């Protein structure tokens, strides 16, 4: 491939090369042929989760004693890159593997880890995280979903929206107000096992401008009883701190996907520009096309250097909130810019959904919104200055 053949991320190792081959083979074989059907049905097949688990791709950074792959964040990054390279915007892998499983691994009691992690690793359970509510997204401290302790269970009432993996999720981490305190202090993470759970209801699948194969849904809770033993970590009022600790990883994985998707857009556009003719010449011979692609290739390379630096820092356990926020906003901003410029090179074909560049354009937009909006990222960075 044009753009990436001359560059190797400094955090790559021979073992990670093998993981990359495994992931690439999996996504090419199991995802690519199904993407159109998934887009029509608005979710991946449930068995796809089990297949990913059987291939060893789920929870690859979770310790082996809990059924995971025993790897590092670099393993997760490789899988994420290969998912992006396969053009798979339907599979909620990153929510499951790089958000839900790490919350349990980091904060769960031994019993909770033993109970949930091995089943997340095989794909027997699909994970989701439910923070956002109709009335509160960026402002997590004003979340209202409540959990009142009644005997041996929390009685949960409220609703969440925009929840990735909303169709298949059987294990949902719900940010819930369990205390009277205002702001973040009263929030706890309750883990709902949704199979046969009274009071748990999945709302409609939301119609999005991109990522049609990803099941983004509303969730409703009505006097839903979650056993007290499902309070993550066993201590109330910890959610806000837990979220603040884990959000940098979520932001970095978004940046990792952004870089790979932008690289792919440049690779696809170079190939197209060398093939498509106008005025008797290849598009690639027009100076504008050459300059646009030279600029995009450079922007993406510079971006990759920074994101690679963040990946290395995170593997060492040294990624701070400032750099994670910088990576998230900058990578997603560049992803959108680069894909937009590449799409232009395709002319009218760039607007047609049968072309990957059109789907990448629609999918990219949300990257500036979820995982903390880019405006919130800049606020967080500014606070550190
Ligand atoms: C496809 C998709 C998948 C998602 N998946 C999940 C999921 O799995 N789980 C989950 O919990 N959530 C999920 N989300 C929700 C997502 O995280 C939120 O949409 C996001 O946090 C923004 O919240 P909001 O939509 O309520 O916007 P708001 O918070 O209402 O923000 C509206 C606008 O105001 C700006 N703004 C808000 N506060 C500030 C401020 N302090 N300074 C400057 N500007 C500000 C924002 O940047 C934005 O431009 C998903 C969203 C989408 C679209």
Short mmCIF file of C-alpha atoms and ligand atoms in Angstrom, two decimals:
data_model
loop_
_atom_site.label_atom_id
_atom_site.label_comp_id
_atom_site.label_asym_id
_atom_site.label_seq_id
_atom_site.Cartn_x
_atom_site.Cartn_y
_atom_site.Cartn_z
CA UNK A 1 0.00 0.00 0.00
CA UNK A 2 1.17 3.42 -1.00
CA UNK A 3 1.02 5.27 2.28
CA UNK A 4 1.86 2.77 4.95
CA UNK A 5 4.41 0.52 3.26
CA UNK A 6 7.32 2.78 4.12
CA UNK A 7 6.29 3.47 7.70
CA UNK A 8 6.14 1.16 10.68
CA UNK A 9 4.78 2.28 14.01
CA UNK A 10 7.58 2.17 16.59
CA UNK A 11 5.38 0.19 18.97
CA UNK A 12 4.94 -2.68 16.52
CA UNK A 13 6.67 -5.99 17.33
CA UNK A 14 6.87 -9.37 15.60
CA UNK A 15 4.17 -10.68 17.89
CA UNK A 16 1.94 -7.77 16.95
CA UNK A 17 2.60 -8.54 13.27
CA UNK A 18 1.03 -11.94 13.91
CA UNK A 19 -1.94 -10.33 15.65
CA UNK A 20 -2.30 -8.01 12.66
CA UNK A 21 -2.31 -10.93 10.22
CA UNK A 22 -4.88 -12.73 12.36
CA UNK A 23 -7.12 -9.66 12.61
CA UNK A 24 -6.74 -8.79 8.93
CA UNK A 25 -7.67 -12.31 7.85
CA UNK A 26 -10.65 -12.31 10.21
CA UNK A 27 -12.08 -8.97 9.12
CA UNK A 28 -11.51 -9.63 5.42
CA UNK A 29 -13.19 -13.03 5.63
CA UNK A 30 -15.93 -12.46 8.19
CA UNK A 31 -16.73 -8.75 7.86
CA UNK A 32 -16.17 -7.53 4.31
CA UNK A 33 -18.66 -9.91 2.60
CA UNK A 34 -21.38 -9.08 5.15
CA UNK A 35 -21.11 -5.32 5.50
CA UNK A 36 -23.87 -4.46 3.04
CA UNK A 37 -26.31 -6.85 4.70
CA UNK A 38 -25.41 -5.53 8.15
CA UNK A 39 -26.05 -1.99 6.93
CA UNK A 40 -29.53 -3.05 5.81
CA UNK A 41 -30.41 -4.87 9.03
CA UNK A 42 -28.72 -2.21 11.23
CA UNK A 43 -26.68 -4.66 13.27
CA UNK A 44 -23.95 -7.25 12.83
CA UNK A 45 -24.99 -10.88 13.14
CA UNK A 46 -24.99 -12.03 16.76
CA UNK A 47 -22.71 -14.97 15.81
CA UNK A 48 -20.11 -12.52 14.55
CA UNK A 49 -19.33 -11.75 18.18
CA UNK A 50 -18.74 -15.42 18.93
CA UNK A 51 -16.58 -15.77 15.81
CA UNK A 52 -14.44 -12.79 16.91
CA UNK A 53 -14.15 -14.36 20.36
CA UNK A 54 -13.16 -17.74 18.92
CA UNK A 55 -10.49 -15.99 16.81
CA UNK A 56 -9.03 -14.51 20.01
CA UNK A 57 -9.76 -10.91 19.01
CA UNK A 58 -12.10 -9.93 21.85
CA UNK A 59 -10.63 -8.68 25.14
CA UNK A 60 -7.16 -9.19 23.76
CA UNK A 61 -5.64 -6.93 26.44
CA UNK A 62 -7.46 -8.55 29.38
CA UNK A 63 -5.33 -10.85 31.61
CA UNK A 64 -5.29 -14.50 30.57
CA UNK A 65 -6.51 -15.62 33.99
CA UNK A 66 -9.83 -13.97 33.11
CA UNK A 67 -10.01 -15.46 29.60
CA UNK A 68 -8.43 -12.52 27.76
CA UNK A 69 -5.44 -12.46 25.45
CA UNK A 70 -3.02 -11.11 28.06
CA UNK A 71 -1.86 -8.35 25.71
CA UNK A 72 -1.46 -4.60 25.98
CA UNK A 73 -3.23 -1.61 24.50
CA UNK A 74 -0.99 -2.07 21.44
CA UNK A 75 -2.83 -5.33 20.74
CA UNK A 76 -6.12 -3.48 20.91
CA UNK A 77 -4.75 -0.79 18.59
CA UNK A 78 -3.74 -3.39 15.99
CA UNK A 79 -7.21 -4.98 16.00
CA UNK A 80 -8.82 -1.54 15.77
CA UNK A 81 -6.58 -0.59 12.84
CA UNK A 82 -7.46 -3.75 10.97
CA UNK A 83 -11.17 -3.26 11.61
CA UNK A 84 -10.84 0.26 10.18
CA UNK A 85 -8.75 -0.99 7.25
CA UNK A 86 -11.51 -3.47 6.39
CA UNK A 87 -13.99 -0.59 6.24
CA UNK A 88 -16.01 -2.21 9.05
CA UNK A 89 -17.95 0.57 10.78
CA UNK A 90 -20.65 -1.78 12.09
CA UNK A 91 -18.91 -3.87 14.73
CA UNK A 92 -18.99 -2.28 18.20
CA UNK A 93 -15.70 -3.95 19.02
CA UNK A 94 -14.05 -0.98 20.65
CA UNK A 95 -16.93 -0.38 23.09
CA UNK A 96 -16.90 -4.05 24.09
CA UNK A 97 -13.16 -4.71 24.25
CA UNK A 98 -11.51 -1.39 24.97
CA UNK A 99 -14.15 0.21 27.19
CA UNK A 100 -16.50 -2.29 28.88
CA UNK A 101 -13.97 -5.06 29.58
CA UNK A 102 -11.32 -2.66 30.95
CA UNK A 103 -13.86 -1.12 33.37
CA UNK A 104 -14.54 -4.57 34.78
CA UNK A 105 -10.87 -5.59 34.79
CA UNK A 106 -9.81 -2.38 36.51
CA UNK A 107 -12.61 -1.82 39.02
CA UNK A 108 -14.45 -5.12 39.36
CA UNK A 109 -14.13 -7.32 42.42
CA UNK A 110 -12.43 -10.68 41.85
CA UNK A 111 -15.82 -12.34 41.75
CA UNK A 112 -17.16 -9.82 39.20
CA UNK A 113 -14.10 -10.30 36.99
CA UNK A 114 -14.45 -14.08 37.12
CA UNK A 115 -18.15 -13.86 36.38
CA UNK A 116 -18.08 -11.49 33.40
CA UNK A 117 -14.69 -11.22 31.72
CA UNK A 118 -14.35 -14.79 30.37
CA UNK A 119 -17.80 -14.53 28.80
CA UNK A 120 -17.00 -11.15 27.25
CA UNK A 121 -13.80 -12.66 25.83
CA UNK A 122 -15.63 -15.49 24.06
CA UNK A 123 -18.44 -13.28 22.82
CA UNK A 124 -20.98 -15.15 24.93
CA UNK A 125 -21.80 -11.71 26.38
CA UNK A 126 -21.82 -8.51 24.33
CA UNK A 127 -20.94 -5.39 26.29
CA UNK A 128 -22.29 -1.84 26.17
CA UNK A 129 -21.73 1.28 28.22
CA UNK A 130 -24.66 3.56 28.95
CA UNK A 131 -23.70 7.05 30.02
CA UNK A 132 -25.59 9.41 27.73
CA UNK A 133 -29.18 10.39 28.49
CA UNK A 134 -31.66 12.41 26.45
CA UNK A 135 -31.05 15.36 28.79
CA UNK A 136 -27.32 14.97 29.44
CA UNK A 137 -24.39 14.01 27.22
CA UNK A 138 -21.30 16.15 27.67
CA UNK A 139 -22.39 17.16 31.15
CA UNK A 140 -22.07 13.77 32.84
CA UNK A 141 -22.51 15.31 36.27
CA UNK A 142 -26.16 16.04 35.55
CA UNK A 143 -27.14 12.46 34.70
CA UNK A 144 -30.52 11.52 36.23
CA UNK A 145 -30.99 7.75 35.87
CA UNK A 146 -31.51 6.71 39.48
CA UNK A 147 -30.82 3.56 41.47
CA UNK A 148 -32.47 3.29 44.89
CA UNK A 149 -31.25 0.55 47.16
CA UNK A 150 -34.11 -1.73 48.17
CA UNK A 151 -33.00 -4.79 50.13
CA UNK A 152 -30.47 -6.70 48.05
CA UNK A 153 -31.02 -4.78 44.81
CA UNK A 154 -30.92 -1.34 43.24
CA UNK A 155 -34.24 -0.30 41.71
CA UNK A 156 -33.23 1.57 38.57
CA UNK A 157 -35.40 4.08 36.69
CA UNK A 158 -34.48 6.27 33.74
CA UNK A 159 -33.34 6.08 30.16
CA UNK A 160 -30.18 6.23 28.09
CA UNK A 161 -29.73 7.11 24.45
CA UNK A 162 -27.24 6.64 21.60
CA UNK A 163 -26.07 3.33 23.08
CA UNK A 164 -23.70 1.40 20.84
CA UNK A 165 -24.33 -2.38 20.74
CA UNK A 166 -27.85 -1.60 21.92
CA UNK A 167 -29.35 -4.57 20.09
CA UNK A 168 -27.07 -7.36 21.25
CA UNK A 169 -25.80 -6.02 24.57
CA UNK A 170 -26.32 -8.55 27.35
CA UNK A 171 -24.08 -6.77 29.81
CA UNK A 172 -24.60 -3.03 30.16
CA UNK A 173 -22.58 -0.79 32.44
CA UNK A 174 -25.04 1.91 33.46
CA UNK A 175 -23.96 5.19 34.97
CA UNK A 176 -26.56 5.57 37.73
CA UNK A 177 -27.26 8.10 40.45
CA UNK A 178 -27.27 6.01 43.62
CA UNK A 179 -26.64 8.81 46.11
CA UNK A 180 -28.29 12.07 47.10
CA UNK A 181 -25.18 14.13 46.39
CA UNK A 182 -25.32 16.56 43.48
CA UNK A 183 -22.85 16.38 40.59
CA UNK A 184 -20.47 13.49 40.08
CA UNK A 185 -20.29 12.35 43.70
CA UNK A 186 -23.60 10.46 43.69
CA UNK A 187 -22.85 8.41 40.56
CA UNK A 188 -22.09 4.67 40.50
CA UNK A 189 -21.55 2.09 37.79
CA UNK A 190 -24.18 -0.65 37.94
CA UNK A 191 -23.77 -3.68 35.71
CA UNK A 192 -27.03 -4.96 34.23
CA UNK A 193 -27.22 -8.51 32.95
CA UNK A 194 -30.07 -7.97 30.57
CA UNK A 195 -31.14 -11.52 29.74
CA UNK A 196 -34.68 -11.85 31.13
CA UNK A 197 -34.26 -8.71 33.22
CA UNK A 198 -37.66 -7.24 34.16
CA UNK A 199 -37.93 -3.50 33.58
CA UNK A 200 -35.22 -3.45 30.90
CA UNK A 201 -36.38 -2.39 27.47
CA UNK A 202 -34.53 -1.67 24.26
CA UNK A 203 -35.90 1.30 22.32
CA UNK A 204 -35.81 1.87 18.60
CA UNK A 205 -32.68 1.51 16.51
CA UNK A 206 -31.70 5.08 15.76
CA UNK A 207 -31.34 6.17 12.12
CA UNK A 208 -27.92 7.74 11.65
CA UNK A 209 -26.28 9.58 8.77
CA UNK A 210 -23.44 7.05 8.77
CA UNK A 211 -22.43 3.68 10.22
CA UNK A 212 -25.75 2.11 9.24
CA UNK A 213 -24.67 -1.36 10.38
CA UNK A 214 -23.99 -0.26 13.93
CA UNK A 215 -26.87 -0.77 16.34
CA UNK A 216 -27.24 2.49 18.20
CA UNK A 217 -30.31 2.40 20.43
CA UNK A 218 -32.19 3.91 23.30
CA UNK A 219 -32.50 1.90 26.53
CA UNK A 220 -35.30 2.27 29.08
CA UNK A 221 -35.28 1.19 32.73
CA UNK A 222 -38.47 0.93 34.68
CA UNK A 223 -38.22 -0.38 38.26
CA UNK A 224 -35.42 -2.57 36.95
CA UNK A 225 -33.80 -4.52 39.79
CA UNK A 226 -30.02 -4.86 39.60
CA UNK A 227 -28.55 -7.04 42.37
CA UNK A 228 -26.45 -5.13 44.86
CA UNK A 229 -23.53 -7.43 44.03
CA UNK A 230 -23.51 -5.90 40.51
CA UNK A 231 -22.30 -2.53 41.79
CA UNK A 232 -18.95 -2.34 40.00
CA UNK A 233 -16.19 -2.51 42.57
CA UNK A 234 -18.69 -2.81 45.42
CA UNK A 235 -18.43 0.82 46.60
CA UNK A 236 -20.96 3.52 45.69
CA UNK A 237 -20.11 6.99 44.38
CA UNK A 238 -17.00 6.00 42.43
CA UNK A 239 -18.34 6.34 38.87
CA UNK A 240 -17.17 9.85 38.10
CA UNK A 241 -13.58 9.08 39.10
CA UNK A 242 -13.71 5.78 37.23
CA UNK A 243 -15.01 7.49 34.09
CA UNK A 244 -12.34 10.18 34.26
CA UNK A 245 -9.65 7.51 34.59
CA UNK A 246 -10.91 5.40 31.69
CA UNK A 247 -11.94 8.09 29.20
CA UNK A 248 -8.35 8.74 27.99
CA UNK A 249 -8.17 5.16 26.64
CA UNK A 250 -11.54 5.58 24.92
CA UNK A 251 -10.29 8.79 23.34
CA UNK A 252 -7.06 7.23 22.18
CA UNK A 253 -8.81 4.29 20.51
CA UNK A 254 -10.97 6.79 18.61
CA UNK A 255 -7.77 8.52 17.47
CA UNK A 256 -6.22 5.20 16.41
CA UNK A 257 -9.25 4.42 14.26
CA UNK A 258 -9.21 7.95 12.85
CA UNK A 259 -5.63 7.71 11.63
CA UNK A 260 -6.09 4.33 9.98
CA UNK A 261 -9.31 5.43 8.29
CA UNK A 262 -7.66 8.60 6.98
CA UNK A 263 -4.69 6.58 5.68
CA UNK A 264 -7.06 4.23 3.95
CA UNK A 265 -8.87 7.16 2.31
CA UNK A 266 -5.59 8.44 0.90
CA UNK A 267 -4.59 4.97 -0.32
CA UNK A 268 -7.96 4.48 -2.05
CA UNK A 269 -7.84 7.94 -3.59
CA UNK A 270 -4.33 7.50 -4.96
CA UNK A 271 -5.43 4.24 -6.60
CA UNK A 272 -8.52 5.92 -8.05
CA UNK A 273 -6.60 8.96 -9.31
CA UNK A 274 -4.15 6.70 -11.14
CA UNK A 275 -6.95 4.87 -12.86
CA UNK A 276 -9.59 7.51 -13.65
CA UNK A 277 -9.14 9.50 -16.84
CA UNK A 278 -10.29 13.05 -17.60
CA UNK A 279 -9.33 15.11 -20.64
CA UNK A 280 -7.32 12.11 -21.86
CA UNK A 281 -5.10 12.00 -18.79
CA UNK A 282 -5.06 10.24 -15.44
CA UNK A 283 -6.43 12.41 -12.62
CA UNK A 284 -3.11 11.84 -10.90
CA UNK A 285 -1.35 13.91 -13.59
CA UNK A 286 -3.27 17.09 -12.69
CA UNK A 287 -1.26 19.26 -10.37
CA UNK A 288 -4.25 19.88 -8.11
CA UNK A 289 -4.80 16.17 -7.54
CA UNK A 290 -1.09 15.65 -6.88
CA UNK A 291 -0.95 18.52 -4.39
CA UNK A 292 -4.15 17.51 -2.59
CA UNK A 293 -2.87 13.97 -2.16
CA UNK A 294 0.62 15.10 -1.20
CA UNK A 295 -0.90 17.34 1.47
CA UNK A 296 -3.26 14.66 2.75
CA UNK A 297 -0.51 12.04 2.86
CA UNK A 298 1.68 14.42 4.83
CA UNK A 299 -1.07 15.44 7.24
CA UNK A 300 -1.88 11.82 7.94
CA UNK A 301 1.78 10.89 8.45
CA UNK A 302 2.29 13.73 10.93
CA UNK A 303 -0.89 12.73 12.71
CA UNK A 304 0.23 9.11 12.91
CA UNK A 305 3.51 10.14 14.52
CA UNK A 306 1.64 11.87 17.34
CA UNK A 307 -0.92 9.11 17.81
CA UNK A 308 1.89 6.51 17.81
CA UNK A 309 3.60 8.51 20.52
CA UNK A 310 0.37 8.42 22.54
CA UNK A 311 0.01 4.65 22.00
CA UNK A 312 3.56 4.13 23.26
CA UNK A 313 2.88 6.34 26.27
CA UNK A 314 -0.33 4.47 27.04
CA UNK A 315 1.37 1.06 26.83
CA UNK A 316 3.87 2.41 29.39
CA UNK A 317 0.94 3.61 31.53
CA UNK A 318 1.91 7.24 31.02
CA UNK A 319 -0.78 8.69 28.75
CA UNK A 320 -2.31 11.70 30.44
CA UNK A 321 -5.72 13.29 29.88
CA UNK A 322 -4.18 16.25 28.08
CA UNK A 323 -2.50 14.17 25.37
CA UNK A 324 -5.48 11.82 25.03
CA UNK A 325 -7.75 14.82 24.47
CA UNK A 326 -5.32 16.34 21.99
CA UNK A 327 -5.12 13.05 20.08
CA UNK A 328 -8.90 12.64 20.00
CA UNK A 329 -9.82 16.09 18.72
CA UNK A 330 -6.93 16.50 16.33
CA UNK A 331 -7.10 13.02 14.81
CA UNK A 332 -10.85 13.16 14.24
CA UNK A 333 -10.68 16.70 12.84
CA UNK A 334 -7.96 15.63 10.41
CA UNK A 335 -9.82 12.43 9.56
CA UNK A 336 -12.85 14.45 8.49
CA UNK A 337 -10.77 16.99 6.55
CA UNK A 338 -8.72 14.39 4.73
CA UNK A 339 -11.68 12.22 3.81
CA UNK A 340 -13.57 15.27 2.55
CA UNK A 341 -10.66 16.29 0.32
CA UNK A 342 -10.20 12.73 -0.92
CA UNK A 343 -13.90 12.41 -1.70
CA UNK A 344 -13.64 15.45 -3.97
CA UNK A 345 -11.09 13.61 -6.12
CA UNK A 346 -13.71 10.93 -6.80
CA UNK A 347 -16.09 13.50 -8.27
CA UNK A 348 -19.71 12.29 -8.37
CA UNK A 349 -18.64 8.76 -7.53
CA UNK A 350 -17.47 10.05 -4.17
CA UNK A 351 -21.09 10.84 -3.33
CA UNK A 352 -22.28 7.32 -4.13
CA UNK A 353 -22.63 4.96 -1.20
CA UNK A 354 -21.27 2.04 -3.19
CA UNK A 355 -17.88 3.74 -2.97
CA UNK A 356 -16.06 3.20 0.34
CA UNK A 357 -14.98 6.85 0.41
CA UNK A 358 -18.64 7.95 0.62
CA UNK A 359 -19.33 5.60 3.52
CA UNK A 360 -16.11 6.70 5.24
CA UNK A 361 -17.21 10.35 4.88
CA UNK A 362 -20.55 9.68 6.55
CA UNK A 363 -19.02 7.50 9.27
CA UNK A 364 -16.26 9.97 10.11
CA UNK A 365 -18.56 12.76 11.22
CA UNK A 366 -19.52 11.19 14.53
CA UNK A 367 -15.90 10.84 15.54
CA UNK A 368 -15.91 14.56 16.41
CA UNK A 369 -18.97 14.02 18.63
CA UNK A 370 -18.76 10.83 20.69
CA UNK A 371 -16.18 9.90 23.30
CA UNK A 372 -16.48 13.51 24.48
CA UNK A 373 -17.12 16.18 21.83
CA UNK A 374 -14.14 17.95 20.32
CA UNK A 375 -15.23 21.15 22.05
CA UNK A 376 -15.08 19.35 25.38
CA UNK A 377 -11.63 18.01 24.40
CA UNK A 378 -10.41 21.58 23.88
CA UNK A 379 -11.87 22.62 27.23
CA UNK A 380 -9.97 19.79 28.92
CA UNK A 381 -6.74 20.75 27.15
CA UNK A 382 -7.20 24.43 27.97
CA UNK A 383 -7.56 23.59 31.66
CA UNK A 384 -4.08 22.07 31.62
CA UNK A 385 -2.43 25.13 30.06
C1 LIG B 1 -23.23 7.01 16.89
C2 LIG B 1 -23.12 7.35 18.33
C3 LIG B 1 -22.74 6.37 19.24
C4 LIG B 1 -22.68 6.66 20.60
N1 LIG B 1 -22.38 5.66 21.50
C5 LIG B 1 -22.52 5.91 22.82
C6 LIG B 1 -22.42 4.84 23.77
O1 LIG B 1 -22.17 3.68 23.42
N2 LIG B 1 -22.61 5.13 25.08
C7 LIG B 1 -22.88 6.40 25.52
O2 LIG B 1 -23.05 6.59 26.71
N3 LIG B 1 -22.97 7.42 24.65
C8 LIG B 1 -22.83 7.21 23.32
N4 LIG B 1 -22.93 8.24 22.41
C9 LIG B 1 -23.26 9.57 22.91
C10 LIG B 1 -22.14 10.59 22.79
O3 LIG B 1 -21.09 10.27 23.66
C11 LIG B 1 -22.76 11.97 23.03
O4 LIG B 1 -23.56 12.27 21.91
C12 LIG B 1 -21.73 13.05 23.28
O5 LIG B 1 -21.09 12.86 24.51
C13 LIG B 1 -22.34 14.45 23.26
O6 LIG B 1 -23.43 14.56 24.10
P1 LIG B 1 -24.80 15.19 23.54
O7 LIG B 1 -25.12 14.47 22.27
O8 LIG B 1 -25.81 15.16 24.62
O9 LIG B 1 -24.44 16.69 23.15
P2 LIG B 1 -24.44 17.94 24.16
O10 LIG B 1 -23.71 17.62 25.39
O11 LIG B 1 -25.84 18.44 24.27
O12 LIG B 1 -23.59 18.99 23.32
C14 LIG B 1 -24.17 19.78 22.26
C15 LIG B 1 -23.10 20.76 21.76
O13 LIG B 1 -22.68 21.62 22.82
C16 LIG B 1 -21.28 21.57 22.96
N5 LIG B 1 -20.91 21.68 24.37
C17 LIG B 1 -21.44 21.02 25.44
N6 LIG B 1 -20.79 21.35 26.55
C18 LIG B 1 -19.84 22.24 26.20
C19 LIG B 1 -18.84 22.97 26.92
N7 LIG B 1 -18.67 22.81 28.24
N8 LIG B 1 -18.03 23.80 26.23
C20 LIG B 1 -18.17 23.95 24.89
N9 LIG B 1 -19.10 23.31 24.16
C21 LIG B 1 -19.92 22.47 24.81
C22 LIG B 1 -20.89 20.20 22.43
O14 LIG B 1 -19.53 20.19 22.05
C23 LIG B 1 -21.84 20.06 21.27
O15 LIG B 1 -21.31 20.71 20.15
C24 LIG B 1 -22.96 7.97 21.05
C25 LIG B 1 -23.31 8.95 20.13
C26 LIG B 1 -23.42 8.66 18.79
C27 LIG B 1 -23.86 9.75 17.85
#
